[in-house]
Structure formats: structure tokens, C-alpha cells
Short mmCIF file of C-alpha atoms in Angstrom, two decimals:
data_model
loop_
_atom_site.label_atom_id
_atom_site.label_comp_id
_atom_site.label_asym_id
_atom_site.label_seq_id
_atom_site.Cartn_x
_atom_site.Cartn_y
_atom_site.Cartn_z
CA UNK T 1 117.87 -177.05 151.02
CA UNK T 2 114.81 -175.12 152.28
CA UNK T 3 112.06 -175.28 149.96
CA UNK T 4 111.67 -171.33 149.64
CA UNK T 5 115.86 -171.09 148.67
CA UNK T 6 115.24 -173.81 146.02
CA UNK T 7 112.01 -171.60 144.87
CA UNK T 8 113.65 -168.20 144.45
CA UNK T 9 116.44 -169.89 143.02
CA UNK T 10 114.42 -171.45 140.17
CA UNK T 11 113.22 -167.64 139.60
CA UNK T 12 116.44 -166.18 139.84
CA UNK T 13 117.71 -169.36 137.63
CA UNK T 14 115.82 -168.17 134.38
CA UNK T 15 116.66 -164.67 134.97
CA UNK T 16 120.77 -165.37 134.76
CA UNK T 17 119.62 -167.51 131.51
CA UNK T 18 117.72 -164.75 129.59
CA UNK T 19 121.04 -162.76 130.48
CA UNK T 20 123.37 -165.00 129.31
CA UNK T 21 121.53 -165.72 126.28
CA UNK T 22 121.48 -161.58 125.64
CA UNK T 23 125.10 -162.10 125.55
CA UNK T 24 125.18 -164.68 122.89
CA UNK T 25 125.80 -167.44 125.62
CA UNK T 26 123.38 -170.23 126.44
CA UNK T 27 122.21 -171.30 129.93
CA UNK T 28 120.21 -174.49 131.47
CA UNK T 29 118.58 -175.13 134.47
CA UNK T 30 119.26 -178.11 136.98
CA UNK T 31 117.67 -178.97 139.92
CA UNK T 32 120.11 -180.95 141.34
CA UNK T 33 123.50 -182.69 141.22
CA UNK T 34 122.30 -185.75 139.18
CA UNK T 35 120.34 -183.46 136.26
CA UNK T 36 123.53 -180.85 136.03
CA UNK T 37 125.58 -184.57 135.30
CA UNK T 38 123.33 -185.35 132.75
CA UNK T 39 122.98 -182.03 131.02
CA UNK T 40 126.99 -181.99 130.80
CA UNK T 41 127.11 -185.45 129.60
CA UNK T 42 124.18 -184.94 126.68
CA UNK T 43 126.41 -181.63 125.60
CA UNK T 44 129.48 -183.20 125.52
CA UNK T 45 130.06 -185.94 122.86
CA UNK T 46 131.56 -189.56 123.56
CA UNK T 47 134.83 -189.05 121.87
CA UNK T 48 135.21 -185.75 123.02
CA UNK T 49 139.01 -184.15 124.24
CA UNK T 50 138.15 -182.62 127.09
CA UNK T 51 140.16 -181.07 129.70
CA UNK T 52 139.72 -178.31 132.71
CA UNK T 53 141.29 -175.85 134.71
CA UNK T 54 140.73 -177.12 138.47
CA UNK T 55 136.46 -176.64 138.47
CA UNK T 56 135.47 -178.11 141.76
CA UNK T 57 131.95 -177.79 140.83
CA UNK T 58 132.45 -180.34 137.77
CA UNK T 59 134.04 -182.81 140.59
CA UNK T 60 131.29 -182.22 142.91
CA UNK T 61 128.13 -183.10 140.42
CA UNK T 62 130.53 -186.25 139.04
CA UNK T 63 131.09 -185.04 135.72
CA UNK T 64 134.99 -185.65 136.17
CA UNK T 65 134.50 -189.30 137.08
CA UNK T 66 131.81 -189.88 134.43
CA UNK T 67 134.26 -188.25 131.66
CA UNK T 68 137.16 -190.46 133.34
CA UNK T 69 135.19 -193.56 133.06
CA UNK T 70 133.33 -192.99 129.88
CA UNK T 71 134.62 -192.91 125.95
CA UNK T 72 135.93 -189.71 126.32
CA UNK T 73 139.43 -188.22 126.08
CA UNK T 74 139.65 -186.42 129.43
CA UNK T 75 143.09 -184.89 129.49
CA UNK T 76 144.09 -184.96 133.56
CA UNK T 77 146.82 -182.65 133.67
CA UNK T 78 147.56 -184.53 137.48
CA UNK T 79 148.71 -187.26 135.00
CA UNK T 80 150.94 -185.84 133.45
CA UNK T 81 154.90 -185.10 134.34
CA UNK T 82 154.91 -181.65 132.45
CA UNK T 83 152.00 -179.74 133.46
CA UNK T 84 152.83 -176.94 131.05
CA UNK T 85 152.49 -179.15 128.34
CA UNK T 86 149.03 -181.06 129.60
CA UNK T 87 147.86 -177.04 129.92
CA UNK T 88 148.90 -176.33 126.59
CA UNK T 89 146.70 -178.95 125.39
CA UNK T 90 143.26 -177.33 126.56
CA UNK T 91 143.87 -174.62 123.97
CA UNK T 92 143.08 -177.53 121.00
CA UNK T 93 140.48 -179.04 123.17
CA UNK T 94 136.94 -179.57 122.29
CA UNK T 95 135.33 -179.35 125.66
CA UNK T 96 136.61 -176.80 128.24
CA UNK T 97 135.03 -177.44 132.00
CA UNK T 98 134.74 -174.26 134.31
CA UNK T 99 133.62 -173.03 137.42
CA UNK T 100 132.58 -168.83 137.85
CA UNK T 101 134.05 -167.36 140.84
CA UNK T 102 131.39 -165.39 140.80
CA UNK T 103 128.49 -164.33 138.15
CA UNK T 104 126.12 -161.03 138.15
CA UNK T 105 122.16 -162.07 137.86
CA UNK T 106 122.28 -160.86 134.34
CA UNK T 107 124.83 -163.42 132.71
CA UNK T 108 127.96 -161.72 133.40
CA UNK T 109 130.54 -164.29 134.50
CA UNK T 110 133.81 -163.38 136.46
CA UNK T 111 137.28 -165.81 136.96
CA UNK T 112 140.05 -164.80 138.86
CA UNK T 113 143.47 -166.66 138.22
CA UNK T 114 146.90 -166.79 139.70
CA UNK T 115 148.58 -169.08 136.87
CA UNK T 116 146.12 -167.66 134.22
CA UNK T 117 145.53 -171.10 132.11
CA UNK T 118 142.18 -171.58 133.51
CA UNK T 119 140.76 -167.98 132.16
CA UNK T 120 143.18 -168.23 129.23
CA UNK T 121 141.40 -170.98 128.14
CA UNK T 122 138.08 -169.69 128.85
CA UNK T 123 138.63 -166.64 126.58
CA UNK T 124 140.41 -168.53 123.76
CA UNK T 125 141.47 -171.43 122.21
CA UNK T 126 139.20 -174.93 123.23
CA UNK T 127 136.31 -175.08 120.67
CA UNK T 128 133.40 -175.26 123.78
CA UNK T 129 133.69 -173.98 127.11
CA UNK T 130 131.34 -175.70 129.30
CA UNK T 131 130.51 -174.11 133.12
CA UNK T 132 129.02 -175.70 135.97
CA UNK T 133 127.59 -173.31 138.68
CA UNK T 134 126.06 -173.73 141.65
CA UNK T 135 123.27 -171.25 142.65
CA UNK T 136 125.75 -169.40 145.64
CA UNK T 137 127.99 -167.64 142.80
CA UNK T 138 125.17 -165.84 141.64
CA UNK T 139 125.58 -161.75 142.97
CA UNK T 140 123.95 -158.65 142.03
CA UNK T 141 123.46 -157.31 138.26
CA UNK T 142 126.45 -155.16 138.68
CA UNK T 143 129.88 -156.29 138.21
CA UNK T 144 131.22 -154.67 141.74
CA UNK T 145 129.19 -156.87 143.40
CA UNK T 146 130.25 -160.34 141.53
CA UNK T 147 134.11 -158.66 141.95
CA UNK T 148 133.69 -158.45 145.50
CA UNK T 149 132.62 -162.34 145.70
CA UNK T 150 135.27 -163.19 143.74
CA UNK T 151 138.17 -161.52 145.90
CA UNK T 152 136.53 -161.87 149.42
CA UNK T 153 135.08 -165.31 149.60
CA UNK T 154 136.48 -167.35 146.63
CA UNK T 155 140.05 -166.03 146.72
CA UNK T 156 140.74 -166.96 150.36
CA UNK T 157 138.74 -170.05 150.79
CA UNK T 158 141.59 -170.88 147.31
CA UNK T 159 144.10 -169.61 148.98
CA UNK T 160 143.69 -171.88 152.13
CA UNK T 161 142.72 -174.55 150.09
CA UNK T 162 146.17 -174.71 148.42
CA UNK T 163 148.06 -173.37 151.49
CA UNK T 164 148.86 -170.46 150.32
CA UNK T 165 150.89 -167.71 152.68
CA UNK T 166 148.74 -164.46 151.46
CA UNK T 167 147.16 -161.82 153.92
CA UNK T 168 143.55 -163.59 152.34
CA UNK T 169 144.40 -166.90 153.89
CA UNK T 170 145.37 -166.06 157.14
CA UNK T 171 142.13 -163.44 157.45
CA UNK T 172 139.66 -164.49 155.24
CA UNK T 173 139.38 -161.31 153.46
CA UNK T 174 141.40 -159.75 150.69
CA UNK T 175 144.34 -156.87 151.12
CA UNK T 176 144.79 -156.35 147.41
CA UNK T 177 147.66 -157.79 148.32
CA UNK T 178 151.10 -158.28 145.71
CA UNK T 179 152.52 -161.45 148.06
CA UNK T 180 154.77 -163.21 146.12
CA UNK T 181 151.52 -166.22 146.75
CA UNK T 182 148.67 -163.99 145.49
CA UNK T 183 146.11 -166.43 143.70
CA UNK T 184 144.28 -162.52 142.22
CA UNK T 185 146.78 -162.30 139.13
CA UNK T 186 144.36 -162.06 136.40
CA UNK T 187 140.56 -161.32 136.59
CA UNK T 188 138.31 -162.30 133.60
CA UNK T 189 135.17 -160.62 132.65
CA UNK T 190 133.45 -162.58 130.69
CA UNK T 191 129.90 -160.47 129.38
CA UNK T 192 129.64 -161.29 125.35
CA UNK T 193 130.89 -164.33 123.53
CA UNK T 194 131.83 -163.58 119.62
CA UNK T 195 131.38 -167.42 119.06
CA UNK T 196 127.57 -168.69 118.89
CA UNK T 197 127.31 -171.86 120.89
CA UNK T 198 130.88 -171.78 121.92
CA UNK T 199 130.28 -171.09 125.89
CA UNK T 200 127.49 -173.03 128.13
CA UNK T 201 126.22 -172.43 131.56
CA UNK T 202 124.48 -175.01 133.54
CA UNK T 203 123.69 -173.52 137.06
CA UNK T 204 122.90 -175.90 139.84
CA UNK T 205 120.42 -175.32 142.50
CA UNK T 206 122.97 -176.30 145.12
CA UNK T 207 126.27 -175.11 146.83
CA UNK T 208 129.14 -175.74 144.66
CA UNK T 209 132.90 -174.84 144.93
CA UNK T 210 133.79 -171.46 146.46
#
């Protein structure tokens, strides 16, 4: 990554923090790949349940193969016959992993879902939700702009990804369409947690997920 990207993203870094932290959440910095993996492994205790809702990010800095391989409960819903019930279990979890679709420069975070269990789960239910984010989700301060991410570059890049036949896929932009396939089901605005400590942010000066 050019050196002047990584520099204004370290600026830009601390700024998201200081908003997240007015909004009762609490955000770290990370370089790279490697120090996001070891920031999510010192938060997360061996022993832990931990589970997730499809966070590419958390495959892409290794966090899923560290939990896999370490003493930790990682809950793999892929593993299971009856999904529904594997996705009932993150609700009794301890550790929660996350991606943002998109996040506004002051600490607002936004999810869009189709089957809903990923920002179910972020708003209630697993004792810690735990988000890895790479530098490219971060938008504007206001939420329009982070909304606009979310439907216009995550949604179809999602949509392709899991082959879906929505207006998004086949033109890379949304429709605010009702297909039958729409991924855009629920949106999640996530700008205050109730809980102290209960929701972490670790944002990654790299590209990560969509």
C-alpha cells in the first residue's frame, strides 16, 4: 500500500476510535493483517464459544483458522446439518465476529442482511461482539454516505459472490430492488451500545471483505 494511504489512514484510524468510543464502543488500531490477529486473539479468551455470521475480514487476517486450531469453541455453522440451530447458538455465545459493510468516520457502523442472523446477533444476544475492519469501509461522518457503500459496492459484490439473480449482481449497482434474491432485507445502524465493553472494533490498515 502506498506509504501516503497507510499515513492518512493512521490519522483517519484514531478519528473513527474517538467516535466509537463517544458511543460507548471501543476501537484499536492495526497496522496490518498479523497485529489485527493478535489484537483479536489477546481479546478473546482460550475457552471462549465463539461463533460468526459470514465476516470475510476475520478469514482474511486468520482469525478463523487461529480460533479453529486453538482452545477455543468456534461454533462453524458449515459443520453443522441444521444451520438454524448452529445460528441459534450465536445468541448464547461469548464472542461474536463481524465485518461493517460500511462505517461513517465518526464510529457509526452499518450491516445490511438478507437472512438477518448476522445483525440479529450484532444487536442482541452473544455477550461480546468483536469487528474486524479494514480501512476501505470507512465513508463520510454522515450515515447517507456509509448507506450508499453499503447498497452499491458491498451488496452486489455479495450478491455475485453467492450467485445471486438480483438487478445488483448483474449491474453492479443497486435498484432497491424486492427480487425474490435481494441480500438488502434488513439494515442495521449501529451508533450507541447500552452495554460497556460489549462491542469492539479493530480496523485494519488494509483492504478487507467488500
Amino acid at each position: 500500500m502506498n506509504e501516503n494511504i497507510v499515513k492518512r489512514n493512521e490519522l483517519l484510524a484514531q478519528k473513527v476510535i474517538k467516535g466509537l468510543e463517544s458511543r460507548n464502543m471501543t476501537g484499536y488500531y492495526a497496522a496490518t493483517k498479523e497485529e489485527a490477529l493478535a489484537k483479536a486473539l489477546e481479546l478473546i479468551p482460550e475457552g471462549s464459544s465463539v461463533t460468526m455470521g459470514g465476516a470475510m475480514s476475520a478469514r482474511e487476517i486468520g482469525l478463523v483458522d487461529a480460533l479453529i486450531e486453538g482452545n477455543y469453541n468456534f461454533i462453524d455453522r458449515d459443520n453443522y446439518e441444521d444451520k438454524r440451530a448452529a445460528m441459534l447458538m450465536a445468541y448464547d455465545a461469548d464472542y461474536f465476529l463481524a465485518s461493517a459493510n460500511a462505517m461513517t468516520n465518526d464510529g457509526v457502523i452499518v450491516n445490511i442482511d438478507g437472512n438477518s442472523n448476522r445483525v440479529s446477533a450484532i444487536a442482541q444476544g452473544p455477550k461480546h461482539v468483536l469487528f474486524i475492519v479494514g480501512m476501505n469501509k470507512i465513508c463520510g461522518a454522515d450515515i447517507d454516505s456509509a448507506m450508499k457503500r453499503a447498497r452499491n459496492v458491498a451488496a452486489p459484490i455479495n450478491a455475485q459472490r453467492f450467485g445471486l439473480d438480483t438487478p445488483c449482481a448483474k449491474t453492479g449497482a443497486c435498484f432497491d430492488c424486492k427480487s425474490p434474491d435481494t441480500i438488502c432485507c434488513q439494515f442495521l445502524i449501529t451508533r450507541f451500545s447500552r452495554h460497556p465493553g460489549r462491542i469492539s472494533v479493530i480496523l485494519v490498515n488494509d483492504d478487507l471483505g467488500f
